[in-house]
Amino acid sequence: VTDANVKITDVTGVLVYETTALGGEATWNGRNFSGREANSGVYLVFITNSDGSQTAMTKILIVR
């Protein structure tokens, strides 16, 4: 989804990262808001456009 809001949380629901997808693509450097590397584990990605009519969800697994 172009210009979508992307939120990444851990499995407990704590927000780890948030960004806007530019041109339908978003990147995450694997760090949290404090600049620390995210721990090993499963992360949930929630994507929605500005009016909420298009949404998506996926998972990311990080193994360090």
PDB file of C-alpha atoms in Angstrom:
ATOM      1  CA  VAL A   1       0.000   0.000   0.000  1.00  0.00           C
ATOM      2  CA  THR A   2       1.527   3.322  -1.060  1.00  0.00           C
ATOM      3  CA  ASP A   3       2.212   5.816   1.760  1.00  0.00           C
ATOM      4  CA  ALA A   4       0.876   3.344   4.333  1.00  0.00           C
ATOM      5  CA  ASN A   5       1.534   3.505   8.062  1.00  0.00           C
ATOM      6  CA  VAL A   6       3.708   0.569   9.148  1.00  0.00           C
ATOM      7  CA  LYS A   7       3.932  -0.484  12.797  1.00  0.00           C
ATOM      8  CA  ILE A   8       6.161  -3.255  14.091  1.00  0.00           C
ATOM      9  CA  THR A   9       5.454  -4.764  17.504  1.00  0.00           C
ATOM     10  CA  ASP A  10       6.817  -7.647  19.513  1.00  0.00           C
ATOM     11  CA  VAL A  11       4.446 -10.521  20.280  1.00  0.00           C
ATOM     12  CA  THR A  12       3.352  -8.853  23.520  1.00  0.00           C
ATOM     13  CA  GLY A  13       2.127  -5.816  21.572  1.00  0.00           C
ATOM     14  CA  VAL A  14       4.918  -3.389  22.499  1.00  0.00           C
ATOM     15  CA  LEU A  15       5.572  -0.982  19.629  1.00  0.00           C
ATOM     16  CA  VAL A  16       9.169  -1.427  18.460  1.00  0.00           C
ATOM     17  CA  TYR A  17       9.229   0.662  15.277  1.00  0.00           C
ATOM     18  CA  GLU A  18       6.919   2.835  13.192  1.00  0.00           C
ATOM     19  CA  THR A  19       7.388   4.355   9.741  1.00  0.00           C
ATOM     20  CA  THR A  20       5.585   5.329   6.555  1.00  0.00           C
ATOM     21  CA  ALA A  21       5.925   3.220   3.414  1.00  0.00           C
ATOM     22  CA  LEU A  22       7.248   5.435   0.661  1.00  0.00           C
ATOM     23  CA  GLY A  23       6.163   4.276  -2.785  1.00  0.00           C
ATOM     24  CA  GLY A  24       4.783   1.058  -1.348  1.00  0.00           C
ATOM     25  CA  GLU A  25       8.042   0.022   0.360  1.00  0.00           C
ATOM     26  CA  ALA A  26       9.163   0.310   3.966  1.00  0.00           C
ATOM     27  CA  THR A  27      12.473  -0.689   5.505  1.00  0.00           C
ATOM     28  CA  TRP A  28      13.480  -1.475   9.076  1.00  0.00           C
ATOM     29  CA  ASN A  29      17.076  -1.582  10.236  1.00  0.00           C
ATOM     30  CA  GLY A  30      16.254  -4.085  12.983  1.00  0.00           C
ATOM     31  CA  ARG A  31      16.642  -1.526  15.757  1.00  0.00           C
ATOM     32  CA  ASN A  32      14.095  -0.229  18.250  1.00  0.00           C
ATOM     33  CA  PHE A  33      13.289   3.399  19.106  1.00  0.00           C
ATOM     34  CA  SER A  34      16.264   3.485  21.509  1.00  0.00           C
ATOM     35  CA  GLY A  35      18.661   2.461  18.744  1.00  0.00           C
ATOM     36  CA  ARG A  36      19.323  -0.979  20.211  1.00  0.00           C
ATOM     37  CA  GLU A  37      19.186  -4.082  18.042  1.00  0.00           C
ATOM     38  CA  ALA A  38      15.891  -5.902  18.398  1.00  0.00           C
ATOM     39  CA  ASN A  39      16.134  -9.157  20.322  1.00  0.00           C
ATOM     40  CA  SER A  40      15.721 -12.533  18.667  1.00  0.00           C
ATOM     41  CA  GLY A  41      12.049 -13.378  18.296  1.00  0.00           C
ATOM     42  CA  VAL A  42       8.888 -12.938  16.294  1.00  0.00           C
ATOM     43  CA  TYR A  43       7.709  -9.443  15.356  1.00  0.00           C
ATOM     44  CA  LEU A  44       4.304  -8.516  13.973  1.00  0.00           C
ATOM     45  CA  VAL A  45       3.963  -5.977  11.170  1.00  0.00           C
ATOM     46  CA  PHE A  46       0.700  -4.046  10.808  1.00  0.00           C
ATOM     47  CA  ILE A  47       0.137  -2.015   7.646  1.00  0.00           C
ATOM     48  CA  THR A  48      -2.736   0.352   6.866  1.00  0.00           C
ATOM     49  CA  ASN A  49      -3.406   3.219   4.504  1.00  0.00           C
ATOM     50  CA  SER A  50      -4.497   6.645   5.740  1.00  0.00           C
ATOM     51  CA  ASP A  51      -8.244   5.989   5.640  1.00  0.00           C
ATOM     52  CA  GLY A  52      -8.039   2.385   6.895  1.00  0.00           C
ATOM     53  CA  SER A  53      -9.618   0.871   3.781  1.00  0.00           C
ATOM     54  CA  GLN A  54      -6.553  -1.279   2.986  1.00  0.00           C
ATOM     55  CA  THR A  55      -4.749  -3.264   5.652  1.00  0.00           C
ATOM     56  CA  ALA A  56      -2.247  -6.089   5.839  1.00  0.00           C
ATOM     57  CA  MET A  57      -0.352  -8.025   8.477  1.00  0.00           C
ATOM     58  CA  THR A  58       2.733 -10.204   8.383  1.00  0.00           C
ATOM     59  CA  LYS A  59       5.379 -11.611  10.708  1.00  0.00           C
ATOM     60  CA  ILE A  60       9.157 -11.249  10.848  1.00  0.00           C
ATOM     61  CA  LEU A  61      11.487 -13.674  12.619  1.00  0.00           C
ATOM     62  CA  ILE A  62      14.818 -12.337  13.855  1.00  0.00           C
ATOM     63  CA  VAL A  63      17.497 -14.807  14.925  1.00  0.00           C
ATOM     64  CA  ARG A  64      20.697 -13.306  16.333  1.00  0.00           C
TER      65      ARG A  64
END
